[in-house]
Short mmCIF file of C-alpha atoms in Angstrom, two decimals:
data_model
loop_
_atom_site.label_atom_id
_atom_site.label_comp_id
_atom_site.label_asym_id
_atom_site.label_seq_id
_atom_site.Cartn_x
_atom_site.Cartn_y
_atom_site.Cartn_z
CA MET A 664 56.38 -112.88 192.54
CA GLN A 665 52.88 -114.01 193.46
CA VAL A 666 51.06 -111.45 195.51
CA PHE A 667 48.17 -111.93 197.78
CA VAL A 668 46.11 -108.67 198.39
CA ALA A 669 44.04 -107.77 201.09
CA GLY A 670 41.92 -104.71 200.75
CA ALA A 671 42.30 -105.15 196.29
CA THR A 672 39.36 -103.25 195.57
CA GLY A 673 39.84 -100.35 197.70
CA VAL A 674 40.93 -96.71 196.55
CA LEU A 675 44.31 -97.90 196.81
CA GLY A 676 44.07 -101.83 196.05
CA ARG A 677 42.86 -100.43 192.49
CA ALA A 678 45.74 -98.05 192.33
CA LEU A 679 48.17 -100.90 193.40
CA VAL A 680 46.95 -104.21 191.59
CA PRO A 681 47.91 -102.18 188.06
CA ARG A 682 51.07 -101.62 189.00
CA LEU A 683 52.21 -105.36 190.31
CA LEU A 684 51.40 -106.38 186.82
CA GLN A 685 53.13 -104.16 185.46
CA GLN A 686 56.26 -105.09 187.61
CA GLY A 687 55.71 -108.67 186.35
CA HIS A 688 53.89 -110.18 189.00
CA THR A 689 50.48 -112.04 189.70
CA VAL A 690 47.81 -111.12 192.22
CA ARG A 691 45.72 -113.24 193.87
CA ALA A 692 43.57 -110.77 195.46
CA LEU A 693 40.66 -111.40 198.37
CA VAL A 694 37.54 -109.62 197.01
CA ARG A 695 34.24 -109.52 199.10
CA SER A 696 31.71 -110.09 196.07
CA PRO A 697 32.17 -110.93 192.26
CA GLU A 698 30.84 -106.84 191.41
CA ARG A 699 33.54 -105.59 193.83
CA GLY A 700 36.00 -108.26 191.71
CA GLN A 701 34.99 -106.62 188.48
CA LEU A 702 37.25 -103.90 189.18
CA ILE A 703 40.61 -105.17 189.23
CA ARG A 704 39.67 -108.30 186.80
CA ALA A 705 42.53 -108.41 184.58
CA PRO A 706 45.11 -111.00 183.21
CA GLY A 707 47.36 -111.88 185.60
CA VAL A 708 44.71 -111.42 188.49
CA GLU A 709 43.12 -114.67 190.38
CA LEU A 710 40.14 -113.78 192.44
CA VAL A 711 39.44 -115.67 195.13
CA SER A 712 36.17 -114.74 197.10
CA GLY A 713 36.30 -113.87 201.12
CA ASP A 714 35.61 -111.63 203.84
CA LEU A 715 38.37 -110.85 206.29
CA LEU A 716 35.89 -110.21 209.22
CA THR A 717 33.89 -113.85 208.99
CA GLU A 718 34.96 -117.52 210.21
CA ALA A 719 34.37 -118.94 206.89
CA THR A 720 36.91 -116.77 205.09
CA ALA A 721 39.31 -117.20 208.82
CA GLN A 722 39.53 -121.14 208.34
CA GLN A 723 40.27 -121.16 204.63
CA LEU A 724 42.76 -118.38 204.76
CA PRO A 725 46.31 -120.37 204.98
CA ALA A 726 45.03 -122.38 202.16
CA LEU A 727 44.23 -118.94 200.05
CA VAL A 728 47.65 -117.76 200.70
CA ARG A 729 49.37 -120.73 200.23
CA GLY A 730 51.48 -120.34 197.12
CA CYS A 731 52.21 -116.63 197.57
CA ASN A 732 55.89 -115.12 198.07
CA ALA A 733 53.88 -111.86 199.75
CA VAL A 734 51.46 -110.58 201.46
CA VAL A 735 49.94 -107.36 201.19
CA HIS A 736 47.39 -106.19 203.95
CA ILE A 737 45.64 -103.07 203.08
CA ALA A 738 41.84 -103.82 203.90
CA THR A 739 40.61 -101.27 205.72
CA ALA A 740 37.08 -99.66 206.25
CA ILE A 741 37.26 -95.85 206.73
CA PRO A 742 33.61 -94.09 207.95
CA ARG A 743 32.08 -91.82 206.13
CA ASN A 744 30.73 -90.36 209.47
CA PRO A 745 33.69 -90.98 212.03
CA THR A 746 31.66 -89.33 214.46
CA GLU A 747 29.03 -92.10 214.72
CA ALA A 748 28.74 -94.94 217.21
CA SER A 749 30.63 -97.58 216.19
CA ALA A 750 32.02 -95.76 212.79
CA TRP A 751 35.23 -97.07 213.91
CA GLU A 752 34.65 -100.93 214.68
CA PRO A 753 35.28 -102.27 211.07
CA THR A 754 38.57 -100.77 210.17
CA THR A 755 39.51 -101.51 214.32
CA ARG A 756 38.84 -104.91 213.50
CA LEU A 757 40.52 -104.99 210.12
CA ARG A 758 43.47 -103.94 211.96
CA THR A 759 43.27 -106.06 215.05
CA GLU A 760 42.16 -109.59 214.27
CA GLY A 761 42.98 -109.24 210.28
CA THR A 762 46.14 -108.69 211.09
CA ARG A 763 46.44 -111.97 213.53
CA LEU A 764 45.00 -113.45 210.25
CA LEU A 765 46.90 -112.69 208.01
CA LEU A 766 50.21 -112.95 209.94
CA GLU A 767 49.30 -116.30 211.28
CA ALA A 768 48.44 -117.55 207.38
CA ALA A 769 51.45 -115.70 205.84
CA ARG A 770 53.65 -117.61 208.52
CA ALA A 771 52.33 -121.57 207.91
CA ALA A 772 52.38 -121.21 204.28
CA GLY A 773 55.98 -120.04 204.42
CA VAL A 774 55.70 -116.16 203.12
CA ARG A 775 58.54 -114.36 201.86
CA TYR A 776 57.47 -110.63 202.42
CA TYR A 777 54.52 -108.69 204.63
CA ILE A 778 53.62 -105.49 204.21
CA GLN A 779 51.29 -104.01 206.59
CA GLN A 780 49.75 -100.72 205.83
CA SER A 781 49.80 -98.35 208.84
CA ILE A 782 48.59 -94.38 209.05
CA ALA A 783 51.30 -91.36 209.74
CA ILE A 784 48.50 -89.87 211.76
CA ALA A 785 48.88 -92.28 214.61
CA TYR A 786 51.93 -89.97 215.28
CA PRO A 787 51.00 -87.34 218.48
CA ASP A 788 50.58 -83.44 217.30
CA GLY A 789 53.93 -82.71 216.20
CA GLY A 790 53.43 -79.16 215.88
CA GLU A 791 56.09 -77.52 213.75
CA ARG A 792 58.89 -80.51 214.57
CA TRP A 793 59.40 -83.07 211.90
CA LEU A 794 58.26 -86.81 212.81
CA ASP A 795 60.53 -89.72 211.77
CA GLU A 796 60.11 -93.57 212.73
CA THR A 797 61.56 -93.43 216.01
CA THR A 798 58.89 -90.94 216.88
CA PRO A 799 56.21 -93.02 219.64
CA LEU A 800 53.05 -93.44 217.83
CA ASP A 801 49.99 -91.17 220.28
CA ARG A 802 48.86 -92.94 223.34
CA SER A 803 46.92 -90.54 224.74
CA PRO A 804 42.83 -91.42 225.76
CA GLN A 805 41.53 -88.79 223.54
CA ARG A 806 42.99 -90.23 220.78
CA ALA A 807 42.80 -93.63 221.65
CA THR A 808 39.77 -95.15 219.11
CA VAL A 809 41.68 -94.34 215.54
CA CYS A 810 45.48 -94.63 217.45
CA GLY A 811 44.91 -97.60 219.95
CA PRO A 812 44.03 -100.44 217.12
CA VAL A 813 46.90 -98.80 215.02
CA ILE A 814 49.33 -99.11 217.14
CA ALA A 815 47.89 -102.84 218.85
CA MET A 816 48.16 -103.77 214.65
CA GLU A 817 51.79 -102.54 214.37
CA GLU A 818 52.88 -104.31 218.05
CA MET A 819 51.55 -107.55 216.59
CA VAL A 820 53.27 -107.10 213.13
CA GLN A 821 56.37 -106.22 215.05
CA ALA A 822 56.50 -109.28 217.49
CA VAL A 823 57.18 -111.82 214.39
CA ASP A 824 60.80 -112.80 213.66
CA PRO A 825 61.56 -111.36 210.25
CA ALA A 826 63.81 -114.05 209.94
CA GLU A 827 60.98 -115.86 209.47
CA LEU A 828 58.66 -113.76 208.03
CA GLY A 829 60.11 -110.82 206.30
CA TRP A 830 57.70 -107.72 207.20
CA CYS A 831 57.45 -104.13 206.35
CA ILE A 832 55.37 -101.84 207.98
CA LEU A 833 54.38 -98.21 205.97
CA ARG A 834 53.02 -95.57 207.60
CA GLY A 835 50.43 -93.94 204.92
CA GLY A 836 50.22 -90.08 204.60
CA SER A 837 46.59 -88.74 204.30
CA PHE A 838 45.55 -90.42 200.88
CA VAL A 839 44.52 -87.59 197.74
CA GLY A 840 43.48 -88.44 194.71
CA ARG A 841 41.11 -89.11 192.75
CA GLY A 842 38.07 -91.63 195.41
CA THR A 843 39.80 -90.30 198.22
CA ALA A 844 38.96 -88.02 200.51
CA GLN A 845 40.34 -85.28 198.77
CA ASP A 846 37.14 -85.58 196.33
CA THR A 847 34.95 -84.85 199.29
CA LEU A 848 36.55 -81.64 199.92
CA VAL A 849 36.35 -80.49 196.55
CA ALA A 850 32.74 -80.91 196.62
CA ARG A 851 32.22 -78.84 200.48
CA LEU A 852 34.58 -76.38 198.69
CA ARG A 853 32.44 -75.92 195.75
CA GLU A 854 29.10 -75.99 197.77
CA GLY A 855 31.08 -72.93 200.35
CA GLN A 856 30.33 -75.39 202.83
CA LEU A 857 34.18 -76.63 204.35
CA VAL A 858 35.32 -74.37 207.46
CA VAL A 859 38.55 -74.83 208.62
CA ILE A 860 38.83 -75.54 212.08
CA CYS A 861 41.07 -73.19 214.16
CA ASP A 862 43.23 -71.07 211.83
CA GLY A 863 44.77 -74.12 209.50
CA SER A 864 48.61 -74.18 210.53
CA ASN A 865 48.56 -77.21 211.50
CA PHE A 866 50.25 -79.45 209.25
CA ILE A 867 49.23 -82.58 206.82
CA SER A 868 51.26 -84.99 205.28
CA PRO A 869 49.53 -86.13 202.34
CA ILE A 870 50.15 -88.70 199.45
CA HIS A 871 49.11 -89.94 196.06
CA VAL A 872 47.85 -93.30 196.08
CA ALA A 873 49.48 -93.63 193.38
CA ASP A 874 52.87 -93.61 195.09
CA MET A 875 51.63 -95.29 198.47
CA ALA A 876 51.02 -98.26 195.56
CA THR A 877 54.93 -98.13 194.21
CA ALA A 878 56.11 -97.50 197.86
CA ILE A 879 54.55 -101.02 198.89
CA ILE A 880 56.00 -102.67 195.66
CA ALA A 881 59.29 -101.16 196.63
CA ALA A 882 59.20 -102.61 200.12
CA LEU A 883 58.80 -106.17 198.08
CA GLN A 884 62.47 -105.86 198.96
CA PRO A 885 64.75 -107.58 201.57
CA ALA A 886 66.27 -103.99 202.44
CA ALA A 887 63.14 -103.33 203.62
CA VAL A 888 62.63 -106.34 206.44
CA GLY A 889 61.96 -105.44 209.79
CA ARG A 890 61.86 -101.98 209.20
CA ILE A 891 58.65 -99.14 209.07
CA PHE A 892 58.62 -96.42 206.69
CA ASN A 893 56.97 -92.94 206.36
CA ILE A 894 54.92 -92.96 202.72
CA VAL A 895 54.43 -88.82 202.51
CA SER A 896 54.83 -86.59 200.27
CA THR A 897 56.27 -82.94 201.31
CA PRO A 898 54.12 -81.53 203.94
CA VAL A 899 51.57 -79.07 203.66
CA ARG A 900 50.07 -76.64 206.27
CA TYR A 901 46.12 -77.83 206.09
CA GLY A 902 45.05 -73.95 205.15
CA GLU A 903 47.56 -73.36 202.76
CA TYR A 904 46.31 -76.70 200.93
CA VAL A 905 42.86 -76.43 201.02
CA ASP A 906 43.53 -72.51 199.96
CA HIS A 907 45.13 -73.50 197.34
CA ILE A 908 42.76 -76.04 195.84
CA ALA A 909 40.08 -73.00 196.58
CA ALA A 910 42.26 -71.06 194.08
CA LEU A 911 42.30 -74.10 191.57
CA LEU A 912 38.24 -74.34 191.35
CA GLN A 913 38.41 -70.63 191.33
CA VAL A 914 36.22 -70.10 194.19
CA PRO A 915 36.43 -67.75 197.76
CA PRO A 916 39.04 -69.78 199.91
CA PRO A 917 37.36 -70.83 203.26
CA PRO A 918 36.87 -69.49 206.31
CA ARG A 919 38.71 -70.37 209.92
CA ASP A 920 36.55 -70.53 213.28
CA LEU A 921 39.29 -69.23 215.26
CA SER A 922 36.98 -70.75 218.44
CA MET A 923 37.76 -74.39 217.59
CA PRO A 924 40.52 -76.36 219.12
CA CYS A 925 43.21 -76.52 216.63
CA PRO A 926 43.96 -80.28 215.28
CA PRO A 927 47.09 -82.40 215.26
CA SER A 928 49.87 -80.93 213.97
CA PHE A 929 51.92 -84.43 211.76
CA ARG A 930 54.56 -82.64 209.39
CA CYS A 931 56.78 -86.29 208.72
CA SER A 932 59.47 -87.00 207.07
CA ASN A 933 59.93 -89.78 204.34
CA GLU A 934 63.51 -88.88 204.46
CA ALA A 935 63.92 -92.97 205.77
CA ALA A 936 62.03 -94.49 202.52
CA ARG A 937 63.94 -92.77 199.91
CA ARG A 938 67.52 -93.64 200.86
CA VAL A 939 66.54 -96.96 202.00
CA LEU A 940 63.67 -98.28 199.44
CA GLY A 941 65.07 -95.61 196.60
CA TRP A 942 61.41 -94.55 196.30
CA GLN A 943 60.34 -90.98 196.17
CA PRO A 944 57.00 -89.62 195.50
CA VAL A 945 56.14 -88.40 191.86
CA HIS A 946 52.55 -87.34 191.90
CA ASP A 947 51.57 -83.86 192.35
CA ILE A 948 48.90 -83.91 195.13
CA TYR A 949 46.74 -81.31 193.19
CA GLU A 950 47.10 -83.05 190.28
CA ASP A 951 43.31 -84.70 190.25
CA VAL A 952 41.73 -81.61 191.03
CA VAL A 953 43.71 -79.79 187.95
CA LEU A 954 42.62 -82.55 185.65
CA ALA A 955 39.00 -82.55 187.08
CA GLN A 956 39.21 -78.63 186.15
CA GLN A 957 40.14 -79.40 182.42
#
């Protein structure tokens, strides 16, 4: 197939594009600059210039998408400092305005498949229980900044008739691997600057970016149409996760701050993706830490 990718030069896009090519697909990639395009330039990749958040690109999108069999929306702008004022605004716009524009363009162009990246941390605090795709997303005012746009995005996609546009939503876990937040975590552990909020007993559901990329490719099939899937590896308690990385780095485990409220716990199941898509994670969530040590 010819696959249109928005977000092709991000950490996930850089993992996805070569794997699409390996499977025999061609890629039309929306890139914000020629410099960014160099990150994915290869035979079989057509680079088109544009920014989803500009009016000029919005007007061009139907033409840019025309001729493609699938549209993949993985464009985000995760802030370096999520506590800064307006830090989440670009990502919010990509998840709302960007999704609306890509859906409209895909429908106008008669695209067969539409894959939407979503996030598993939009679930509510699950404590010890497993969270599957039937669990409602978190609508609490306390987490509205992050979860509100995700809910709006998913509702926008689900409002489309899957017989008209074969959509699929993939709720990715917390990315690990090179170029992800795991790199920052490793640096903070090396510097002795990481403190675990609360006791570290909350679950995280990680996913290696390479496994997220293969899940997107696996979703380009009729069985995925009109479905939502958690794309995660085996959940792990956050404290155990950082302690294991500290051991790999041969540095002391980070201290706990028991005075702080515990973060939400996301113990997400990937059973549906395994069963319906025939997908499974194959990368160890610590493998890039190990490779960096060698």
